[in-house]
Coordinates of C-alpha atoms in Angstrom, one line a residue:
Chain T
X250 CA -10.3 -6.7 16.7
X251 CA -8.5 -3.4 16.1
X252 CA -4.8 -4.1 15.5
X253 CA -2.3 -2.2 17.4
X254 CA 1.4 -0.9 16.4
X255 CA 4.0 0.0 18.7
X256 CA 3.1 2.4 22.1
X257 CA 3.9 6.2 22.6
X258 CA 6.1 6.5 19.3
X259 CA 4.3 8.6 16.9
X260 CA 4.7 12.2 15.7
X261 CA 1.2 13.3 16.1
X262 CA 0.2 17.1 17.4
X263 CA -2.8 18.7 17.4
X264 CA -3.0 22.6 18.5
X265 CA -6.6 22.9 20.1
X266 CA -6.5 26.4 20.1
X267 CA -6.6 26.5 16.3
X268 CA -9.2 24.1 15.8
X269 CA -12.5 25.7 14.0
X270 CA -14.2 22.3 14.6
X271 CA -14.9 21.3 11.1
X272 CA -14.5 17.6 11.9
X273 CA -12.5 17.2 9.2
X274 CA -9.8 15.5 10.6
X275 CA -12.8 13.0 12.3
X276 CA -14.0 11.9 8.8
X277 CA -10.3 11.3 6.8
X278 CA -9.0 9.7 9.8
X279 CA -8.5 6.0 8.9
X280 CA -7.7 4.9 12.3
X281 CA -10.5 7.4 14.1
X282 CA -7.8 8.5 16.2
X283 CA -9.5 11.8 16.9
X284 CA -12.5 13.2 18.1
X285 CA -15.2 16.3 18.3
X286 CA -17.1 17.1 21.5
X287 CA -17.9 21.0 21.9
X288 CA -16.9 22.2 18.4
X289 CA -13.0 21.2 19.1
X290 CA -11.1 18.3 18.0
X291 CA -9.3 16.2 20.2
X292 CA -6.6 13.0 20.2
X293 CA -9.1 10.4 21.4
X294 CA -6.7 7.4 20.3
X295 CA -3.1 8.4 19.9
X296 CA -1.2 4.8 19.2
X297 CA -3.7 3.9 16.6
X298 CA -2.1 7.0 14.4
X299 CA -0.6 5.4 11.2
X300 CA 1.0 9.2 10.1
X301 CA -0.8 9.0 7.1
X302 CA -0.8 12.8 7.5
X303 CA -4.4 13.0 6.0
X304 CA -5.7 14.3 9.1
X305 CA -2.9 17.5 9.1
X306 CA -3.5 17.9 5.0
X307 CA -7.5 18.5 5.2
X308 CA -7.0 20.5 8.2
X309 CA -8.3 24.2 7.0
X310 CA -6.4 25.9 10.1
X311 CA -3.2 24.0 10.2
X312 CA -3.7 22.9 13.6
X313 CA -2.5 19.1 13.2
X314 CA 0.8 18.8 12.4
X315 CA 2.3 15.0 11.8
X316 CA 5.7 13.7 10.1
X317 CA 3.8 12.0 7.9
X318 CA 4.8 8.7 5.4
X319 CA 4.4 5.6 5.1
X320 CA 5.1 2.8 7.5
X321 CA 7.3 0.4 4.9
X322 CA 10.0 -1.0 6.3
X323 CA 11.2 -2.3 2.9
X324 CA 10.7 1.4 1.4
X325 CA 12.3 3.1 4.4
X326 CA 15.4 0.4 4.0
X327 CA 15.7 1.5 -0.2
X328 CA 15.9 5.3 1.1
X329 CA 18.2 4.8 3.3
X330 CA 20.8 2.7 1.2
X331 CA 19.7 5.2 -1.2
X332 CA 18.3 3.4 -3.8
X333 CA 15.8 4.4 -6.5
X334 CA 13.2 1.1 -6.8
X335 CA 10.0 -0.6 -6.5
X336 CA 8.4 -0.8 -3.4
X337 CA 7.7 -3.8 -1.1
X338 CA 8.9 -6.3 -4.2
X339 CA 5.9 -4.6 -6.3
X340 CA 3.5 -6.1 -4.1
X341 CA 2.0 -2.1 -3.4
X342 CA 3.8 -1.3 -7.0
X343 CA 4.8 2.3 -5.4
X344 CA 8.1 3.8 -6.5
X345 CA 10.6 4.6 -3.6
X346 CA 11.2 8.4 -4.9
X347 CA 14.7 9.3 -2.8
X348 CA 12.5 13.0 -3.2
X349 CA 9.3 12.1 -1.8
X350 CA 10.7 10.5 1.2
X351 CA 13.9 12.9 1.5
X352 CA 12.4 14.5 4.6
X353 CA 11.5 11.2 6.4
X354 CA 15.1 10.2 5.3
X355 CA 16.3 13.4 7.3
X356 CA 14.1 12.3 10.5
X357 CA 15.0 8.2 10.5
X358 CA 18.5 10.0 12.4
X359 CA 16.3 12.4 14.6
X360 CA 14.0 9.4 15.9
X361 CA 16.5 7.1 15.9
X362 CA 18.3 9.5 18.6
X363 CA 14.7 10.3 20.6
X364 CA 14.1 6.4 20.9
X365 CA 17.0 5.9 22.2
X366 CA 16.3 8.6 24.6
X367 CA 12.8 7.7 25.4
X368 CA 14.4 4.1 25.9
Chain H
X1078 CA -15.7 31.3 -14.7
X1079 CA -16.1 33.5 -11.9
X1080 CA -12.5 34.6 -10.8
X1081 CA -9.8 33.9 -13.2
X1082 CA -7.1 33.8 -10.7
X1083 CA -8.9 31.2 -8.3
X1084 CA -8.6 29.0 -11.3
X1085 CA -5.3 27.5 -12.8
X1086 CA -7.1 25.6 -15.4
X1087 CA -9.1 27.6 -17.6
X1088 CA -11.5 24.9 -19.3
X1089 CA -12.8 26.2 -22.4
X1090 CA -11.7 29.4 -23.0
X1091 CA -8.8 30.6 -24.9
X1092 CA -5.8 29.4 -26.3
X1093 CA -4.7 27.9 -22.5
X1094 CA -2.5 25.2 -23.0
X1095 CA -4.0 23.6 -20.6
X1096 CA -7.4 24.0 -21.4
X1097 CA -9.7 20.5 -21.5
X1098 CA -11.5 20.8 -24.7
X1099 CA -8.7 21.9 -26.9
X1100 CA -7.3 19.4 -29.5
X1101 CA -5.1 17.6 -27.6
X1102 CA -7.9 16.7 -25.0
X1103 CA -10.0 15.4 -27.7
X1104 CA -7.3 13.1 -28.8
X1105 CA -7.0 12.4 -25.4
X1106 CA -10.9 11.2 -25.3
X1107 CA -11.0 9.7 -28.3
X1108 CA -7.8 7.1 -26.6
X1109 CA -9.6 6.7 -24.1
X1110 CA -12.8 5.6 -25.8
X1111 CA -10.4 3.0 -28.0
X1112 CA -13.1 0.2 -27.2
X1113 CA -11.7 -1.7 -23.8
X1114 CA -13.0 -4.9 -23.2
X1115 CA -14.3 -2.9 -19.9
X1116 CA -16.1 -0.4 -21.8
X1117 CA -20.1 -0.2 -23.4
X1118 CA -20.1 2.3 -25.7
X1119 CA -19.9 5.7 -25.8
X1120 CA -22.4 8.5 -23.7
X1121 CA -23.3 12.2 -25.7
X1122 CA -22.1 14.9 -23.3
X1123 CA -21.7 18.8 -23.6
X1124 CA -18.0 18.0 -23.4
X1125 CA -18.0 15.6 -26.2
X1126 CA -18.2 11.6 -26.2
X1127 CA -17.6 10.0 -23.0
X1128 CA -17.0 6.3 -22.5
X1129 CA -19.1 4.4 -20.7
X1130 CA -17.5 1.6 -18.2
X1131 CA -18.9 -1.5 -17.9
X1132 CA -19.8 -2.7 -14.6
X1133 CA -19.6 -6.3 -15.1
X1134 CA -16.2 -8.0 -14.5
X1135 CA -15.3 -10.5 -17.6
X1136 CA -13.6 -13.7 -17.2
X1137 CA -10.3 -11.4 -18.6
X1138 CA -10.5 -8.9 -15.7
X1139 CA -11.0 -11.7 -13.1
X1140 CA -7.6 -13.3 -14.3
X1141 CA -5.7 -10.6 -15.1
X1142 CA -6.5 -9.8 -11.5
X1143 CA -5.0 -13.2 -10.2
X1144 CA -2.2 -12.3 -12.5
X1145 CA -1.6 -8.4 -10.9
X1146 CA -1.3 -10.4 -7.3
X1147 CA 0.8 -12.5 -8.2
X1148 CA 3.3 -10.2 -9.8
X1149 CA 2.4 -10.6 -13.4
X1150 CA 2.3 -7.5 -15.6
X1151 CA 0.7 -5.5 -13.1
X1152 CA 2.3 -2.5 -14.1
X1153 CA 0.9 -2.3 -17.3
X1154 CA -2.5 -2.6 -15.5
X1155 CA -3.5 0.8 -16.5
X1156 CA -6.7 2.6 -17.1
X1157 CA -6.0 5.9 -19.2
X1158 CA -6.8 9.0 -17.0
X1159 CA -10.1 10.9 -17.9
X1160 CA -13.6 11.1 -17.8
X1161 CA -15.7 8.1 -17.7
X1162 CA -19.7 7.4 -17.6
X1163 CA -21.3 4.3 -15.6
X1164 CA -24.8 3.7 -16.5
X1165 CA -26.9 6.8 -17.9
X1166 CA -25.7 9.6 -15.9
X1167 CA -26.7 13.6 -16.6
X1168 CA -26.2 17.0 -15.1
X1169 CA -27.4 16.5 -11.8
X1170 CA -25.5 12.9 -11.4
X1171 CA -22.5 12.3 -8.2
X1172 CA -18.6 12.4 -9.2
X1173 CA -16.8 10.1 -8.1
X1174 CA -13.1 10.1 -8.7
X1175 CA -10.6 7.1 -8.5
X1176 CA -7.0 6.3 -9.2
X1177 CA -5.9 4.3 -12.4
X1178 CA -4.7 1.1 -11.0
X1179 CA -6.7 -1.6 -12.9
X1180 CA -7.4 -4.1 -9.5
X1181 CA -8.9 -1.0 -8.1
X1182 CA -10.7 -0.1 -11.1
X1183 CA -12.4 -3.3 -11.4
X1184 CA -13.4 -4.0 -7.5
X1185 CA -14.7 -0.3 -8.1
X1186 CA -16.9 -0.5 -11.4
X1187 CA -18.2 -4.0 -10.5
X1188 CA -20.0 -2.1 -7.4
X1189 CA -21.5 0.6 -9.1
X1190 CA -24.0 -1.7 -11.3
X1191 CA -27.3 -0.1 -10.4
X1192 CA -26.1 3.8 -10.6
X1193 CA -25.7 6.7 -12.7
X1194 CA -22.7 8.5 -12.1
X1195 CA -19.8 10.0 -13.8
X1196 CA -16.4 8.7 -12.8
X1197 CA -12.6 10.4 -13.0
X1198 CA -10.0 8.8 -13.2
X1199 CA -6.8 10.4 -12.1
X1200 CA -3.2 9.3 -13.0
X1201 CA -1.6 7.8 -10.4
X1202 CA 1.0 5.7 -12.2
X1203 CA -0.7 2.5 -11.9
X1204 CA -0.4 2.7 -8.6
X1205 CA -3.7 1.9 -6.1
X1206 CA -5.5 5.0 -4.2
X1207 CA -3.7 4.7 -1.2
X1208 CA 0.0 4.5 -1.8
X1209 CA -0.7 6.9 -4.5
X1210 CA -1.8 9.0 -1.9
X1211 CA 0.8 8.4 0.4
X1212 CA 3.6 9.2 -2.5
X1213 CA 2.1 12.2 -3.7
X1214 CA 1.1 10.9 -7.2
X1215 CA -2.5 11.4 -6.2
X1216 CA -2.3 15.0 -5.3
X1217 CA -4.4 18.4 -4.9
X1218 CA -2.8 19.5 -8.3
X1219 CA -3.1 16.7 -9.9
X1220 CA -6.8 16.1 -8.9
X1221 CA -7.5 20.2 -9.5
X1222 CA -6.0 19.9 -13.0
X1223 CA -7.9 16.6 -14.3
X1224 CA -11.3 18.4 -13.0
X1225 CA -10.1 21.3 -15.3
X1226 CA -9.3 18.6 -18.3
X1227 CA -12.4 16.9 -18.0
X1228 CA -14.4 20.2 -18.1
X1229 CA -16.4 18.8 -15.0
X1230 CA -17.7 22.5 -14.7
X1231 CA -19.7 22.5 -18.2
X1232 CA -20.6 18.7 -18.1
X1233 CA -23.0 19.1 -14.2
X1234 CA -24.8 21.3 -12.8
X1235 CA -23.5 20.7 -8.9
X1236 CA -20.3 21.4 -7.4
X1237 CA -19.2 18.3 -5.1
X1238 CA -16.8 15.5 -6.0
X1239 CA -16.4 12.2 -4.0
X1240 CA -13.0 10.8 -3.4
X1241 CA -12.3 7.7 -2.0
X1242 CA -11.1 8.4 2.1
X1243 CA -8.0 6.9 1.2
X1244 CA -7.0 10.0 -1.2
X1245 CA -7.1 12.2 1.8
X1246 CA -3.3 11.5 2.7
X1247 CA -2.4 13.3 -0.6
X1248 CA -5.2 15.7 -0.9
X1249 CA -6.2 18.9 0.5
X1250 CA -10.1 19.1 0.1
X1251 CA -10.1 22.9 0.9
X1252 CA -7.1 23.7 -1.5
X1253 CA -9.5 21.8 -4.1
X1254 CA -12.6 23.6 -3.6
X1255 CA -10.1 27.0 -3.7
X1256 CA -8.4 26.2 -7.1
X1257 CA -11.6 24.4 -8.3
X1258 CA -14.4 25.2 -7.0
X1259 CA -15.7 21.9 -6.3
X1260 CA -16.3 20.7 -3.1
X1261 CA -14.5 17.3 -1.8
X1262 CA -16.4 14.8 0.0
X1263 CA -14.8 12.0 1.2
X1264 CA -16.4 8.9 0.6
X1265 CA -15.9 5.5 2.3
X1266 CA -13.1 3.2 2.4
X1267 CA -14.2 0.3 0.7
X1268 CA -15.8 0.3 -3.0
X1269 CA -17.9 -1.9 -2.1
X1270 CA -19.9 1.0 0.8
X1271 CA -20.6 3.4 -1.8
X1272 CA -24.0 2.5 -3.0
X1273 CA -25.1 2.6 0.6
X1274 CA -23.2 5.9 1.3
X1275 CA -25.0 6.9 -1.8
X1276 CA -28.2 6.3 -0.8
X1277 CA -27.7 7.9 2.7
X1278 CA -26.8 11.7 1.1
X1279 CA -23.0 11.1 1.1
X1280 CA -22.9 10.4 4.8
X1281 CA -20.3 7.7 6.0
X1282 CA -20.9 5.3 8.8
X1283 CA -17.2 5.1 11.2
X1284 CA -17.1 1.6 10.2
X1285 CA -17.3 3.0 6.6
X1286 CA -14.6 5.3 7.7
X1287 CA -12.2 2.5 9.2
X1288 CA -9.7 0.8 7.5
X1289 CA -9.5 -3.3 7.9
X1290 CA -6.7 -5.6 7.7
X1291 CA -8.9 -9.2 8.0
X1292 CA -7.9 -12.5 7.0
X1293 CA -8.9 -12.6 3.8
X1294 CA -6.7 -8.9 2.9
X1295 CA -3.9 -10.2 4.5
X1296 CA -4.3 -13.4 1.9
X1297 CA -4.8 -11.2 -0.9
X1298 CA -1.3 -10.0 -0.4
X1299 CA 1.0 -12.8 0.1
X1300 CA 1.1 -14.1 -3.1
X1301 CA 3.2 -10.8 -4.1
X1302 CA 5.1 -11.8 -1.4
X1303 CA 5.5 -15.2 -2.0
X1304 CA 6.9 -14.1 -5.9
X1305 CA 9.4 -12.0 -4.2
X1306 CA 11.0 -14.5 -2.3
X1307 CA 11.7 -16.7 -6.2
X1308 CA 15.4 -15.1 -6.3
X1309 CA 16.5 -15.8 -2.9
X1310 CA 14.9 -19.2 -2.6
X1311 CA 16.9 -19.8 -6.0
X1312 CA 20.0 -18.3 -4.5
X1313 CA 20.0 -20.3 -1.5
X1314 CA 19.4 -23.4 -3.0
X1315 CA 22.5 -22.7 -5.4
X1316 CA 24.7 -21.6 -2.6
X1317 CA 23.4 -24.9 -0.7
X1318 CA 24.7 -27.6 -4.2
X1319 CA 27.6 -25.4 -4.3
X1320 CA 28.4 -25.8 -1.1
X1321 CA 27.7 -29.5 -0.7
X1322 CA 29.6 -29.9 -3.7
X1323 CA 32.5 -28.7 -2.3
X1324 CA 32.3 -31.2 0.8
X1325 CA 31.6 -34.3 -1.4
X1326 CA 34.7 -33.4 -3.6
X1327 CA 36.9 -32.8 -0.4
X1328 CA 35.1 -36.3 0.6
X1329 CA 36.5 -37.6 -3.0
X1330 CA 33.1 -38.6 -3.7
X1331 CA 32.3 -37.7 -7.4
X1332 CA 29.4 -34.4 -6.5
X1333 CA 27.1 -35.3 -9.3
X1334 CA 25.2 -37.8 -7.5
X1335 CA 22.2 -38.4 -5.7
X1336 CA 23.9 -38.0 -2.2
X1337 CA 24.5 -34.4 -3.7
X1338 CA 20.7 -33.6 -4.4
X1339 CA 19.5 -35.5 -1.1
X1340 CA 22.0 -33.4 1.4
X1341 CA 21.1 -29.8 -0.6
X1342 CA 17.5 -31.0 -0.3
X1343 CA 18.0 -31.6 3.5
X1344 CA 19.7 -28.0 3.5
X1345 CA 17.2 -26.3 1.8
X1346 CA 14.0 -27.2 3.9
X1347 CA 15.0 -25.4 7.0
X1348 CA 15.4 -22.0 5.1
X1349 CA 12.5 -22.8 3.0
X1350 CA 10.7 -22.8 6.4
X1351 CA 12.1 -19.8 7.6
X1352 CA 10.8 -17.7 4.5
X1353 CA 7.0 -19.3 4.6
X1354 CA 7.0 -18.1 8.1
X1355 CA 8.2 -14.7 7.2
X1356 CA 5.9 -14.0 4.0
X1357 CA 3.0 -16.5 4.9
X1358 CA 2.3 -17.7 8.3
X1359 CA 2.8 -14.1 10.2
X1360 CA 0.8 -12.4 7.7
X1361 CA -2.1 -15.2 8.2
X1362 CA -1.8 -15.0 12.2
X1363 CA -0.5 -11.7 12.9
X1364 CA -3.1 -10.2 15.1
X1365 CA -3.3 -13.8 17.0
X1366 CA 1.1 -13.5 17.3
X1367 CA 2.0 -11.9 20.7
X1368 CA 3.9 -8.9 21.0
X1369 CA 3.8 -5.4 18.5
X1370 CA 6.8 -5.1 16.2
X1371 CA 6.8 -7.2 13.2
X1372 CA 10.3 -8.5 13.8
X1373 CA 9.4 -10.1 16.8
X1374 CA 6.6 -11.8 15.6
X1375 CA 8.8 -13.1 13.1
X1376 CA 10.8 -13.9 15.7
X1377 CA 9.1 -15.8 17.8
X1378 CA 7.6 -18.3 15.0
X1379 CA 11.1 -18.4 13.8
X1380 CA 12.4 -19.6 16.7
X1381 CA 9.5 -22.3 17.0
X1382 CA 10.1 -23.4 13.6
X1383 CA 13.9 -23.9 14.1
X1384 CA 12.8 -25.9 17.5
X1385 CA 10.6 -27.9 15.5
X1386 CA 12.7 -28.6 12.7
X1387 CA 15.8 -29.9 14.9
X1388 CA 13.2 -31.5 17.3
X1389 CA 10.7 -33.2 14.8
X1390 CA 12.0 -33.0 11.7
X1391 CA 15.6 -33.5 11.2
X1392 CA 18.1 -33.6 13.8
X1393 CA 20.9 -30.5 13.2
X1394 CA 24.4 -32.3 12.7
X1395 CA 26.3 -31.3 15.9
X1396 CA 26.3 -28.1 17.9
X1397 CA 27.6 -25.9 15.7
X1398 CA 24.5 -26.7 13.2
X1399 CA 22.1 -26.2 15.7
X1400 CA 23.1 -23.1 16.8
X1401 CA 23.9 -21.7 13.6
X1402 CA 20.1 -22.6 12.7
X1403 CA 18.6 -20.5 15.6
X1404 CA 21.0 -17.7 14.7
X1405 CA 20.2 -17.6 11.0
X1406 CA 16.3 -19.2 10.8
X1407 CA 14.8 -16.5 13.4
X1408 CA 16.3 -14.3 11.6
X1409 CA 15.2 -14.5 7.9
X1410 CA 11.6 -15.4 9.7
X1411 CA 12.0 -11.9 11.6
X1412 CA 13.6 -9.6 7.9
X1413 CA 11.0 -10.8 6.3
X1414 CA 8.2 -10.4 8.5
X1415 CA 9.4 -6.6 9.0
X1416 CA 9.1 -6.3 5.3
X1417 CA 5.2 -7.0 5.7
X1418 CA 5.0 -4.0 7.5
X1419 CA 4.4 -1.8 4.5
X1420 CA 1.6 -4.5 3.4
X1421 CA -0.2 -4.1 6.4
X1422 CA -2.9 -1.1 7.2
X1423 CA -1.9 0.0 10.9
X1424 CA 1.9 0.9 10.8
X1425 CA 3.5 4.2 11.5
X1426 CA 6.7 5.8 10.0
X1427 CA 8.0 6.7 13.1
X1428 CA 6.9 3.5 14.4
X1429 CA 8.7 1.2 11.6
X1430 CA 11.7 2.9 11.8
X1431 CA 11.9 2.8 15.4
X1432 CA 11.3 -1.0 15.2
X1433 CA 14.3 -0.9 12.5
X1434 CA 16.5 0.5 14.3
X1435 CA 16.2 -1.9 17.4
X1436 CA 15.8 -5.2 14.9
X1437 CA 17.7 -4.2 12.1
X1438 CA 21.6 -5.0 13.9
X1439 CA 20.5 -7.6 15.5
X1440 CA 18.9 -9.8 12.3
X1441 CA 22.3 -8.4 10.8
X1442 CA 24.8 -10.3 13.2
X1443 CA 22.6 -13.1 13.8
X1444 CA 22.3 -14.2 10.5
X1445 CA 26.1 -13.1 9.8
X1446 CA 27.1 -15.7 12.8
X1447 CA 24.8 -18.0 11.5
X1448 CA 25.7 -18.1 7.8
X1449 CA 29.7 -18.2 9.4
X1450 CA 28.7 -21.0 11.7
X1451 CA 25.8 -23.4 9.0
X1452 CA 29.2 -23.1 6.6
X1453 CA 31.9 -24.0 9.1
X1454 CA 29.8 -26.7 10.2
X1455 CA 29.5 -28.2 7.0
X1456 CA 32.9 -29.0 6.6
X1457 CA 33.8 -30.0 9.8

């Protein structure tokens, strides 16, 4: 059973016309969101994207773009009360760096408007 | 040592203070080669000695593994980054390269019994593969810089390295094979698929490729869960005596007595059952919960719980009680449950804080009512 997160919500873009067809984006894909027919990558499964953003690093042409970090709601509640600390109650052991997650700090306000507006 | 520039880590030549094979790296090995209770000896390479890693797990690693989940000194469960030899491996043998989180050391290593291969392993804090990954501790530069300190150039004869697919968030394989030279391959998800991907010519299956969240993963991470939840529980139950203290001695009843202990006791159990919900019984039956957003499946056991417990269990003492347990119960069930979000393999950024931004007030107020309303009704 594949598990499935909330509809129509993530940040995920792929530019076609960039796309060399490598297939890169195929094999780190954790989720296999995307896939290659005729040499060119394409969004196959959007909703099952987790924005790992591993898809968008191992691209060679830049064509996938994602706001990518990680789905922690207890992480995502430290940056914002800006707090340096441990992660999930140590049960992942990561670090909340304020730096590493500074830009998804920055967008928790720009989503927070476009849900709204989505409704 | 084709093009100097291409290279940012110079192994072996010059005075580089980077460079792998200079003094300090040979301190460096020799720590590494201290004699672990994981290690077998020592393998004669171009690039010096090279310890090699048991593949056996020992009764030690097996607890100290129980002990990482539950909480206990799992952040001194370091390996020390470097080069490492598993079974009798020589120029021509694969690369593999993992992070240096002990669990993920061991469920590696105890897979890799009947190969020959060289293994690096990078510094990721302590931290497993993936969130390592995800946080940037597990990096191109990182990765490019240990393949310098290692002197992976001198030691084979090929130029491919296999990462597990779950470095890929923090790694750029062509930046790599620019600064390095080496080639990534991404290898499967699960240690336990690399002898087969092996065997295949480094191809991955897409169930290879695809990360799980099954029953028995979600298991392995409640316990961490369940330690987490130590300070509240203790809180509650203090605020609970205090509390009840309070109404015996308005009462006049003396509040060191066993009418204390029974009526904190017959407090706590509701919020006890509100937290097992949160950290246990939605990780065990979330894909079988309906609806998407962690809260609500919170939520919704919460509410069932706080049904049950008024129903079944024990009646709430008047209105106010009763309500104030549906405000507050859901609630905690529905916090916590969001906090498994980062636990879990399929969640989104965007889509975590879009379900914190809708849940977040809401758990907020309810519980704030509730608290208000369980403390009024205690009294009255």
């Amino acid at each position: 059973m594949k598990y499935r997160y909330l509809k129509n919500i993530v940040t995920l873009q792929l530019d076609a016309q960039k796309c060399n067809g490598c297939g890169m984006c195929v094999e780190v894909c954790p989720q296999q969101v995307f896939a290659l027919s005729d040499m060119v990558s394409s969004i196959q499964d959007r909703d099952a994207c987790i924005e790992c953003g591993a898809c968008a690093k191992n691209c060679p042409c830049g064509a996938i773009s994602v706001r990518a970090g990680v789905g922690c709601a207890y992480a995502i509640l430290m940056s914002k009360l800006k707090r340096k600390g441990v992660c999930c109650g140590d049960s992942c052991g990561c670090e909340v760096d304020p730096g590493l997650l500074g830009d998804s700090r920055d967008s928790i306000q720009e989503s927070g408007v476009s849900s709204q507006e989505k409704g | 040592m084709k093009d100097k520039k291409d290279l940012p880590v110079i192994c072996c030549e010059g005075e580089a203070p980077e460079c792998g094979c200079g003094p300090a790296e040979q301190q460096e090995q020799n720590y590494a080669a201290a004699g672990y209770p994981w290690q077998i000896g020592l393998v004669k390479t171009p690039v010096g000695p090279v310890p090699r890693v048991a593949t056996a797990l020992e009764r030690k690693d097996i607890v100290g593994g129980w002990k990482a989940r539950w909480g206990m000194g799992r952040m001194d469960y370091r390996i020390p980054p470097g080069l490492y030899a598993v079974g009798e491996p020589d120029h021509n043998s694969p690369v593999l390269v993992s992070g240096n989180y002990k669990l993920s050391f061991d469920s590696l290593r105890r897979e890799l019994s009947p190969l020959n291969l060289w293994l690096i392993i990078i510094d990721t804090k302590g931290i497993n593969v993936w969130c390592a990954a995800g946080k940037g501790s597990f990096g191109t530069a990182e990765l490019v810089q240990r393949i310098g300190k290692v002197c992976l150039k001198d030691l084979v004869g090929h130029r491919e390295i296999i990462l597990p697919q779950l470095a890929a968030p923090g790694v750029s394989a062509h930046k790599v094979f620019k600064q390095s030279g080496f080639k990534v391959v991404y290898g499967p998800v699960r240690a336990s698929d690399i002898p087969a991907f092996l065997q295949m010519g480094c191809k991955a299956t897409p169930h290879m490729r695809q990360v799980s969240f099954a029953l028995r993963e979600r298991l392995q991470v409640i316990p961490v869960e369940l330690v987490s939840m130590t300070k509240p529980v203790l809180g509650i139950i203090l605020a609970l005596l205090l509390l009840n203290s309070l109404v015996l001695l308005r009462d006049g009843t003396f509040p060191a007595s066993a009418i204390l202990l029974g009526q904190t006791l017959a407090h706590v159990a509701p919020f006890l059952g509100a937290i097992l919900i949160g950290t246990v019984l939605v990780p065990v039956l979330l894909p079988y919960i309906p609806g998407r957003a962690f809260a609500w499946k919170g939520f919704v056991l919460g509410v069932l719980w706080t049904l049950a417990f008024v129903l079944f269990i024990a009646p709430a003492a008047g209105w106010l009680q009763m309500a104030s347990y549906f405000l507050l119960l859901p609630a905690i069930a529905a916090f916590l449950s969001m906090n498994f979000t980062g636990a879990s393999t399929y969640t989104s950024l965007s889509g975590v804080v879009k379900e914190m931004s809708l849940a977040l007030p809401v758990i907020v107020i309810s519980a704030g009512l509730g608290i208000c309303g369980f403390i009024v009704s205690l009294f009255v």
